[in-house]
Amino acid sequence: MDEKEKYVEELVDLEDDYSKWYNQVVRKAELADYAPVRGCMIIRPYGYAIWENIQGLLDRRFKETGVVNAYFPLFIPRSFLEKEAEHVEGFAPEVAWVTRGGGEELEEPLAVRPTSETIIGHSYAKWVQSYRDLPLLINQWNNVVRWEKRTALFLRTSEFLWQEGHTAHRTLEEAEERTQMMLEVYRSFAEEDAAIPVIAGRKSENEKFAGALRTYSIEALMGDGKALQAGTSHNLAHNFAKGFDIQFLDSDGQRKYCATTSWGMSTRMIGALIMVHGDKSGLMLPPRIAPYQAVIVPIWRKDKDKEVVMGALERLEKILKGKVRFKTDVSENTPGWKFNEWEMRGVPVRIEIGPRDVQNNSVVLVRRDNRAKEIVSIDALETRLPELLEEVQQAMYQRAVEFREKNTYYTEDYEEFKQIIAEKRGFVRVKWAEDSEAEKAIKEETKATLRVIPFDQPEGGVKGKCIYTGKPATCEAVFARAY
Amino acid sequence: MDEKEKYVEELVDLEDDYSKWYNQVVRKAELADYAPVRGCMIIRPYGYAIWENIQGLLDRRFKETGVVNAYFPLFIPRSFLEKEAEHVEGFAPEVAWVTRGGGEELEEPLAVRPTSETIIGHSYAKWVQSYRDLPLLINQWNNVVRWEKRTALFLRTSEFLWQEGHTAHRTLEEAEERTQMMLEVYRSFAEEDAAIPVIAGRKSENEKFAGALRTYSIEALMGDGKALQAGTSHNLAHNFAKGFDIQFLDSDGQRKYCATTSWGMSTRMIGALIMVHGDKSGLMLPPRIAPYQAVIVPIWRKDKDKEVVMGALERLEKILKGKVRFKTDVSENTPGWKFNEWEMRGVPVRIEIGPRDVQNNSVVLVRRDNRAKEIVSIDALETRLPELLEEVQQAMYQRAVEFREKNTYYTEDYEEFKQIIAEKRGFVRVKWAEDSEAEKAIKEETKATLRVIPFDQPEGGVKGKCIYTGKPATCEAVFARAY
Ligand SMILES: [Zn+2]
Ligand SMILES: [Zn+2]
């Protein structure tokens, strides 16, 4: 058995045990570790570099819509959480409480923020006086804590990193427009940068954010047929404005409540990247998000070849510097080992260079997604490599779209619905008459939840009956088992 | 009284009440607000944009030395803090404790990190096996909590943002080299990017980090003659490695303890920027760190002029986009109001454009630092403005150096020392025989602390007697009242 096989053999087949495969990829690619604190994670440098790229790409998209960044405190007084009734009910069970500080018991316990609507609402009430102060468009990149019993790295941990945007508007219409605008930012980021196709739409009453009028989300399909909510955007209407007295003097001389929104995307997205793109060789990263878009692997057997190859490396690095993110692997491992390691870690393109390549003034490019090889002259590399990376980006997106299409089912029959959920998983699209009780019953019976009511509905409206209640359907809805 | 005077009048004279001036600048420039949680702050968008620029510039400098970013948990088990005796003694009084989570009392209280040596030490012990795994060079950008009784925005708050770097090395020498290397990164950032001259050197035993072998710092002089520690770098030797069992198998077959370092710079740096560069008109930001390097103020009286000027604005914006960070102020305020507002907010250069300027195809550039005006052709703007910004950057640094020189005293007489500290403040440089008791006595008698033992010492060693004990001096030391 050669070394290459051995390395791959260590990784469990994702068709045999998907969650074991997921955990092995996270650990072997050195993305994250469990912390010695229950339910918390350590994001290792390679995983964090992915997050830095996600941050950079998302942040730019936010700023293009006029959003600016700020920072609000980690601690939230208990009384703040209690000001919005649904909000406190939704979050209280998950809160971590600081009860001592500076050697004394605190008079009022402080929540470690599970989300910041309340503390930000308090500031907005001070900052907003007139309609001229609106809209307020603020985002923060931070850590939040939600005590979790069952945890999985990136997918569900007691502390995670995210961004939370919070806006305040003059009218409900404007808030609704912003809510959908930010969902569109998430959709375009997911599809264009993360190469993850998503269904965008509205959450049901059961699944919406605690305190929101309406929640929108983007839902992605993982490699095992389960859904993952990859980003949410909430129209909070006047709920938090009333709780925190965010009022403004309008141009008509009337004092009015603002309408507010909030929206977030988290380190969960890294879990989605792993599960949408990963394969039996490990991680596969889309070029726009990969910490290294290419890895250069020098190859030689004899010492005199080494000199020749190492000389060419310098030239290669000079050509690529500032144009693509790359790493040169000059470790003592064998080329076979390096191939497998960087495939495991999901680098989109491998650049092989041996003595014969140097002689021919060329390199070999190997794609991570389909292993296709091509020989490229070193002079053409600075043009060809970025082009190839874009081809890989598009191919990864297409492959994910095809997987999702293949695993999306349509049925009007509840028995068939149950069978699909039990045997095949995937997205199941059905006719639906919105009904919270029916939704709960389906969850009880199948463990599937209503993921989203897609924006994309049949033209001219939905005809026919709800798959569960038989009442006249009002929409199509997508169900799935979910992370 | 015209509007311009009125605006300036609202700001207290910094010579009358420096700390009131400081607080007014923070609030009027919309840098930060107190939070409704005792001792915590809200960093507002303009203040946070300064922090984003600091982060970008520092992060690039870190990465150039091989450092990568990661993320470690917010919570630290009590037992971890207790593993390094001096460390727990130093930090325990300032810790905020989480005692409840997920509806239950925790078995072991969790500290909200005051700093992360312990939790990172635990990971390093797992990650380091062999000398081949070394060095580990990791940084994190995060929030930390240290319960404070007396607080001041940016300077001392219970929660603040910072970066903390943590490295592990094969030898003590290598750790020492890294400790000094990172101090040099801080020094060059402070002087080149923040335009803040600093004294780099070693901290006394009394002032070093709890758990360190040696602490180095950079010290800056504020506008009121008090010192501010702007960055620290610690050689932790084997202290934390022993507490957390960070061992490696060396090439000689021996198991050895790592030597570790840590180093940090925080949002305090924003306080330093305010106090080093600010003047009676408010904030003054160095171009490399300013959120807006230039503000464009259109000027007109008649409606027909407005059209002409607004037309030219578009052209200006097109020329400057991507070359400098700028803002166009098209609000309804008068030009005089805008001039004062953007001076208050410290924008390095103002670009005035009125109908006559449009006619002449030129603009007026006004420097924030010395109010010098120059007329520049619009065609020359893309070359001249970046050049002018660099001139402002250098001039601000020179001005700060001159202020520091003027406020640095040298004395061999303790009575004079006391008089300087009481009447003039500033840095006082003295001959010193290291002695913790003498240092405490001086602090008691004058409130001045030993800021730093500068790297820059007299050639051939120090001759003469310690200013306090009269023992043979071993070095020169710098004392000051400090923030
Ligand atoms: Zn409101
Ligand atoms: Zn160690």
PDB file of C-alpha atoms in Angstrom, chain B residues 257-445:
ATOM      1  CA  TYR B 257       9.644  23.149  27.952  1.00  0.00           C
ATOM      2  CA  CYS B 258       8.827  25.783  25.370  1.00  0.00           C
ATOM      3  CA  ALA B 259       9.535  29.423  26.032  1.00  0.00           C
ATOM      4  CA  THR B 260       6.490  31.572  25.283  1.00  0.00           C
ATOM      5  CA  THR B 261       5.711  35.228  24.649  1.00  0.00           C
ATOM      6  CA  SER B 262       2.644  37.427  24.527  1.00  0.00           C
ATOM      7  CA  TRP B 263       2.083  40.967  23.292  1.00  0.00           C
ATOM      8  CA  GLY B 264      -0.842  43.318  22.926  1.00  0.00           C
ATOM      9  CA  MET B 265      -2.118  46.649  21.702  1.00  0.00           C
ATOM     10  CA  SER B 266      -5.642  47.875  22.366  1.00  0.00           C
ATOM     11  CA  THR B 267      -8.318  50.487  21.647  1.00  0.00           C
ATOM     12  CA  ARG B 268      -6.354  52.597  24.167  1.00  0.00           C
ATOM     13  CA  MET B 269      -4.347  53.604  21.121  1.00  0.00           C
ATOM     14  CA  ILE B 270      -7.359  55.700  20.054  1.00  0.00           C
ATOM     15  CA  GLY B 271      -7.094  57.567  23.354  1.00  0.00           C
ATOM     16  CA  ALA B 272      -3.415  58.183  22.590  1.00  0.00           C
ATOM     17  CA  LEU B 273      -4.240  59.538  19.121  1.00  0.00           C
ATOM     18  CA  ILE B 274      -6.679  62.009  20.657  1.00  0.00           C
ATOM     19  CA  MET B 275      -4.287  63.188  23.341  1.00  0.00           C
ATOM     20  CA  VAL B 276      -1.098  63.359  21.285  1.00  0.00           C
ATOM     21  CA  HIS B 277      -2.503  65.162  18.254  1.00  0.00           C
ATOM     22  CA  GLY B 278      -5.666  66.940  19.407  1.00  0.00           C
ATOM     23  CA  ASP B 279      -5.784  70.712  19.757  1.00  0.00           C
ATOM     24  CA  LYS B 280      -8.248  73.424  20.698  1.00  0.00           C
ATOM     25  CA  SER B 281     -10.284  72.713  17.550  1.00  0.00           C
ATOM     26  CA  GLY B 282     -10.680  69.060  18.489  1.00  0.00           C
ATOM     27  CA  LEU B 283      -9.390  65.825  17.070  1.00  0.00           C
ATOM     28  CA  MET B 284      -6.478  65.702  14.614  1.00  0.00           C
ATOM     29  CA  LEU B 285      -5.947  62.383  12.872  1.00  0.00           C
ATOM     30  CA  PRO B 286      -2.814  61.260  11.047  1.00  0.00           C
ATOM     31  CA  PRO B 287      -3.657  60.561   7.391  1.00  0.00           C
ATOM     32  CA  ARG B 288      -2.680  56.871   7.531  1.00  0.00           C
ATOM     33  CA  ILE B 289      -5.255  56.223  10.231  1.00  0.00           C
ATOM     34  CA  ALA B 290      -7.989  58.768   9.480  1.00  0.00           C
ATOM     35  CA  PRO B 291     -11.311  57.241   8.334  1.00  0.00           C
ATOM     36  CA  TYR B 292     -11.542  60.131   5.869  1.00  0.00           C
ATOM     37  CA  GLN B 293      -8.243  61.540   4.711  1.00  0.00           C
ATOM     38  CA  ALA B 294     -10.013  64.430   3.047  1.00  0.00           C
ATOM     39  CA  VAL B 295     -13.431  66.039   3.209  1.00  0.00           C
ATOM     40  CA  ILE B 296     -14.832  67.842   0.191  1.00  0.00           C
ATOM     41  CA  VAL B 297     -16.896  70.914   1.074  1.00  0.00           C
ATOM     42  CA  PRO B 298     -18.836  72.451  -1.807  1.00  0.00           C
ATOM     43  CA  ILE B 299     -19.489  76.182  -1.463  1.00  0.00           C
ATOM     44  CA  TRP B 300     -22.111  78.331  -3.151  1.00  0.00           C
ATOM     45  CA  ARG B 301     -24.547  81.126  -2.447  1.00  0.00           C
ATOM     46  CA  LYS B 302     -26.787  81.361  -5.491  1.00  0.00           C
ATOM     47  CA  ASP B 303     -28.783  78.485  -6.913  1.00  0.00           C
ATOM     48  CA  LYS B 304     -27.104  78.732 -10.300  1.00  0.00           C
ATOM     49  CA  ASP B 305     -23.707  78.383  -8.584  1.00  0.00           C
ATOM     50  CA  LYS B 306     -24.917  75.276  -6.806  1.00  0.00           C
ATOM     51  CA  GLU B 307     -25.482  73.533 -10.110  1.00  0.00           C
ATOM     52  CA  VAL B 308     -22.001  74.385 -11.330  1.00  0.00           C
ATOM     53  CA  VAL B 309     -20.347  73.251  -8.106  1.00  0.00           C
ATOM     54  CA  MET B 310     -22.338  70.030  -7.803  1.00  0.00           C
ATOM     55  CA  GLY B 311     -21.361  69.170 -11.349  1.00  0.00           C
ATOM     56  CA  ALA B 312     -17.680  69.559 -10.499  1.00  0.00           C
ATOM     57  CA  LEU B 313     -18.090  67.408  -7.379  1.00  0.00           C
ATOM     58  CA  GLU B 314     -18.788  64.342  -9.452  1.00  0.00           C
ATOM     59  CA  ARG B 315     -15.614  64.885 -11.390  1.00  0.00           C
ATOM     60  CA  LEU B 316     -13.631  65.353  -8.171  1.00  0.00           C
ATOM     61  CA  GLU B 317     -15.041  62.176  -6.671  1.00  0.00           C
ATOM     62  CA  LYS B 318     -14.205  60.194  -9.763  1.00  0.00           C
ATOM     63  CA  ILE B 319     -10.614  61.421  -9.665  1.00  0.00           C
ATOM     64  CA  LEU B 320     -10.134  60.602  -5.970  1.00  0.00           C
ATOM     65  CA  LYS B 321     -12.013  57.299  -5.756  1.00  0.00           C
ATOM     66  CA  GLY B 322      -9.724  54.447  -4.743  1.00  0.00           C
ATOM     67  CA  LYS B 323      -6.792  56.831  -4.272  1.00  0.00           C
ATOM     68  CA  VAL B 324      -7.670  58.524  -1.000  1.00  0.00           C
ATOM     69  CA  ARG B 325     -10.399  57.926   1.578  1.00  0.00           C
ATOM     70  CA  PHE B 326     -12.701  60.904   1.333  1.00  0.00           C
ATOM     71  CA  LYS B 327     -16.146  62.141   2.232  1.00  0.00           C
ATOM     72  CA  THR B 328     -18.223  64.724   0.414  1.00  0.00           C
ATOM     73  CA  ASP B 329     -20.311  66.792   2.803  1.00  0.00           C
ATOM     74  CA  VAL B 330     -23.489  67.713   0.931  1.00  0.00           C
ATOM     75  CA  SER B 331     -25.528  68.245   4.108  1.00  0.00           C
ATOM     76  CA  GLU B 332     -27.627  71.383   4.532  1.00  0.00           C
ATOM     77  CA  ASN B 333     -25.196  72.937   7.014  1.00  0.00           C
ATOM     78  CA  THR B 334     -23.345  76.126   6.097  1.00  0.00           C
ATOM     79  CA  PRO B 335     -19.733  75.894   4.866  1.00  0.00           C
ATOM     80  CA  GLY B 336     -18.511  77.476   8.125  1.00  0.00           C
ATOM     81  CA  TRP B 337     -20.308  74.828  10.139  1.00  0.00           C
ATOM     82  CA  LYS B 338     -18.836  72.083   7.978  1.00  0.00           C
ATOM     83  CA  PHE B 339     -15.315  73.505   8.287  1.00  0.00           C
ATOM     84  CA  ASN B 340     -15.594  73.380  12.051  1.00  0.00           C
ATOM     85  CA  GLU B 341     -17.266  70.020  12.228  1.00  0.00           C
ATOM     86  CA  TRP B 342     -14.633  68.288  10.139  1.00  0.00           C
ATOM     87  CA  GLU B 343     -11.830  70.055  11.949  1.00  0.00           C
ATOM     88  CA  MET B 344     -13.390  68.822  15.185  1.00  0.00           C
ATOM     89  CA  ARG B 345     -13.450  65.321  13.729  1.00  0.00           C
ATOM     90  CA  GLY B 346      -9.817  65.594  12.733  1.00  0.00           C
ATOM     91  CA  VAL B 347      -9.918  65.115   8.942  1.00  0.00           C
ATOM     92  CA  PRO B 348      -6.358  65.882   7.745  1.00  0.00           C
ATOM     93  CA  VAL B 349      -7.227  67.869   4.615  1.00  0.00           C
ATOM     94  CA  ARG B 350     -10.270  69.882   3.569  1.00  0.00           C
ATOM     95  CA  ILE B 351     -10.997  70.378  -0.106  1.00  0.00           C
ATOM     96  CA  GLU B 352     -13.010  73.527  -0.759  1.00  0.00           C
ATOM     97  CA  ILE B 353     -14.656  74.039  -4.102  1.00  0.00           C
ATOM     98  CA  GLY B 354     -16.761  77.070  -5.039  1.00  0.00           C
ATOM     99  CA  PRO B 355     -17.975  78.538  -8.365  1.00  0.00           C
ATOM    100  CA  ARG B 356     -14.780  80.514  -8.904  1.00  0.00           C
ATOM    101  CA  ASP B 357     -12.682  77.388  -8.277  1.00  0.00           C
ATOM    102  CA  VAL B 358     -14.728  75.523 -10.853  1.00  0.00           C
ATOM    103  CA  GLN B 359     -14.134  78.314 -13.310  1.00  0.00           C
ATOM    104  CA  ASN B 360     -10.395  78.132 -12.658  1.00  0.00           C
ATOM    105  CA  ASN B 361     -10.419  74.316 -12.784  1.00  0.00           C
ATOM    106  CA  SER B 362      -8.947  74.246  -9.287  1.00  0.00           C
ATOM    107  CA  VAL B 363      -9.720  73.530  -5.636  1.00  0.00           C
ATOM    108  CA  VAL B 364      -8.441  74.910  -2.359  1.00  0.00           C
ATOM    109  CA  LEU B 365      -6.687  72.453  -0.047  1.00  0.00           C
ATOM    110  CA  VAL B 366      -6.587  73.321   3.663  1.00  0.00           C
ATOM    111  CA  ARG B 367      -4.454  71.333   6.086  1.00  0.00           C
ATOM    112  CA  ARG B 368      -5.953  70.476   9.448  1.00  0.00           C
ATOM    113  CA  ASP B 369      -2.604  70.580  11.251  1.00  0.00           C
ATOM    114  CA  ASN B 370      -1.455  74.105  10.402  1.00  0.00           C
ATOM    115  CA  ARG B 371      -4.385  75.568   8.385  1.00  0.00           C
ATOM    116  CA  ALA B 372      -2.048  76.205   5.434  1.00  0.00           C
ATOM    117  CA  LYS B 373      -3.984  76.700   2.215  1.00  0.00           C
ATOM    118  CA  GLU B 374      -2.970  75.944  -1.303  1.00  0.00           C
ATOM    119  CA  ILE B 375      -4.725  76.200  -4.636  1.00  0.00           C
ATOM    120  CA  VAL B 376      -4.334  73.101  -6.768  1.00  0.00           C
ATOM    121  CA  SER B 377      -5.505  72.467 -10.286  1.00  0.00           C
ATOM    122  CA  ILE B 378      -8.067  69.668 -10.428  1.00  0.00           C
ATOM    123  CA  ASP B 379      -5.855  67.846 -12.905  1.00  0.00           C
ATOM    124  CA  ALA B 380      -2.981  67.840 -10.415  1.00  0.00           C
ATOM    125  CA  LEU B 381      -5.121  66.713  -7.499  1.00  0.00           C
ATOM    126  CA  GLU B 382      -4.543  62.985  -7.790  1.00  0.00           C
ATOM    127  CA  THR B 383      -0.788  63.541  -7.520  1.00  0.00           C
ATOM    128  CA  ARG B 384      -0.754  66.458  -5.109  1.00  0.00           C
ATOM    129  CA  LEU B 385      -3.274  65.253  -2.534  1.00  0.00           C
ATOM    130  CA  PRO B 386      -1.499  61.967  -1.620  1.00  0.00           C
ATOM    131  CA  GLU B 387       1.751  63.931  -1.447  1.00  0.00           C
ATOM    132  CA  LEU B 388       0.181  66.540   0.811  1.00  0.00           C
ATOM    133  CA  LEU B 389      -1.248  63.809   3.040  1.00  0.00           C
ATOM    134  CA  GLU B 390       2.240  62.389   3.449  1.00  0.00           C
ATOM    135  CA  GLU B 391       3.519  65.871   4.323  1.00  0.00           C
ATOM    136  CA  VAL B 392       0.823  66.203   6.968  1.00  0.00           C
ATOM    137  CA  GLN B 393       1.692  62.751   8.335  1.00  0.00           C
ATOM    138  CA  GLN B 394       5.353  63.717   8.697  1.00  0.00           C
ATOM    139  CA  ALA B 395       4.596  67.149  10.111  1.00  0.00           C
ATOM    140  CA  MET B 396       2.309  65.670  12.751  1.00  0.00           C
ATOM    141  CA  TYR B 397       5.012  63.257  13.800  1.00  0.00           C
ATOM    142  CA  GLN B 398       7.616  66.052  13.974  1.00  0.00           C
ATOM    143  CA  ARG B 399       5.298  68.256  15.969  1.00  0.00           C
ATOM    144  CA  ALA B 400       4.738  65.426  18.460  1.00  0.00           C
ATOM    145  CA  VAL B 401       8.475  64.765  18.696  1.00  0.00           C
ATOM    146  CA  GLU B 402       9.118  68.434  19.427  1.00  0.00           C
ATOM    147  CA  PHE B 403       6.428  68.472  22.089  1.00  0.00           C
ATOM    148  CA  ARG B 404       7.969  65.435  23.710  1.00  0.00           C
ATOM    149  CA  GLU B 405      11.494  66.863  23.597  1.00  0.00           C
ATOM    150  CA  LYS B 406      10.250  70.088  25.162  1.00  0.00           C
ATOM    151  CA  ASN B 407       8.582  68.100  27.907  1.00  0.00           C
ATOM    152  CA  THR B 408      11.387  65.703  28.690  1.00  0.00           C
ATOM    153  CA  TYR B 409      13.549  66.637  31.651  1.00  0.00           C
ATOM    154  CA  TYR B 410      16.792  65.304  33.007  1.00  0.00           C
ATOM    155  CA  THR B 411      17.703  65.698  36.635  1.00  0.00           C
ATOM    156  CA  GLU B 412      20.021  64.216  39.227  1.00  0.00           C
ATOM    157  CA  ASP B 413      18.252  65.895  42.110  1.00  0.00           C
ATOM    158  CA  TYR B 414      15.215  64.306  43.739  1.00  0.00           C
ATOM    159  CA  GLU B 415      13.806  67.630  44.992  1.00  0.00           C
ATOM    160  CA  GLU B 416      13.886  68.959  41.450  1.00  0.00           C
ATOM    161  CA  PHE B 417      12.343  65.689  40.261  1.00  0.00           C
ATOM    162  CA  LYS B 418       9.412  66.202  42.637  1.00  0.00           C
ATOM    163  CA  GLN B 419       9.003  69.766  41.500  1.00  0.00           C
ATOM    164  CA  ILE B 420       8.966  68.825  37.798  1.00  0.00           C
ATOM    165  CA  ILE B 421       6.410  66.090  38.342  1.00  0.00           C
ATOM    166  CA  ALA B 422       4.218  68.390  40.404  1.00  0.00           C
ATOM    167  CA  GLU B 423       4.451  71.500  38.241  1.00  0.00           C
ATOM    168  CA  LYS B 424       5.333  70.534  34.691  1.00  0.00           C
ATOM    169  CA  ARG B 425       4.762  66.811  34.343  1.00  0.00           C
ATOM    170  CA  GLY B 426       6.389  65.337  31.227  1.00  0.00           C
ATOM    171  CA  PHE B 427       8.969  62.546  31.070  1.00  0.00           C
ATOM    172  CA  VAL B 428      11.673  62.784  33.700  1.00  0.00           C
ATOM    173  CA  ARG B 429      14.830  60.855  32.939  1.00  0.00           C
ATOM    174  CA  VAL B 430      17.051  59.955  35.863  1.00  0.00           C
ATOM    175  CA  LYS B 431      19.948  57.739  36.881  1.00  0.00           C
ATOM    176  CA  TRP B 432      18.624  54.655  38.518  1.00  0.00           C
ATOM    177  CA  ALA B 433      19.708  51.601  40.500  1.00  0.00           C
ATOM    178  CA  GLU B 434      16.868  49.150  40.072  1.00  0.00           C
ATOM    179  CA  ASP B 435      15.073  48.885  43.397  1.00  0.00           C
ATOM    180  CA  SER B 436      11.393  48.025  43.838  1.00  0.00           C
ATOM    181  CA  GLU B 437      11.093  49.637  47.245  1.00  0.00           C
ATOM    182  CA  ALA B 438      12.547  52.933  46.016  1.00  0.00           C
ATOM    183  CA  GLU B 439      10.163  52.807  43.072  1.00  0.00           C
ATOM    184  CA  LYS B 440       7.182  52.343  45.403  1.00  0.00           C
ATOM    185  CA  ALA B 441       8.366  55.205  47.587  1.00  0.00           C
ATOM    186  CA  ILE B 442       8.616  57.548  44.616  1.00  0.00           C
ATOM    187  CA  LYS B 443       5.124  56.565  43.511  1.00  0.00           C
ATOM    188  CA  GLU B 444       3.841  57.206  47.014  1.00  0.00           C
ATOM    189  CA  GLU B 445       5.547  60.584  47.253  1.00  0.00           C
TER     190      GLU B 445
END
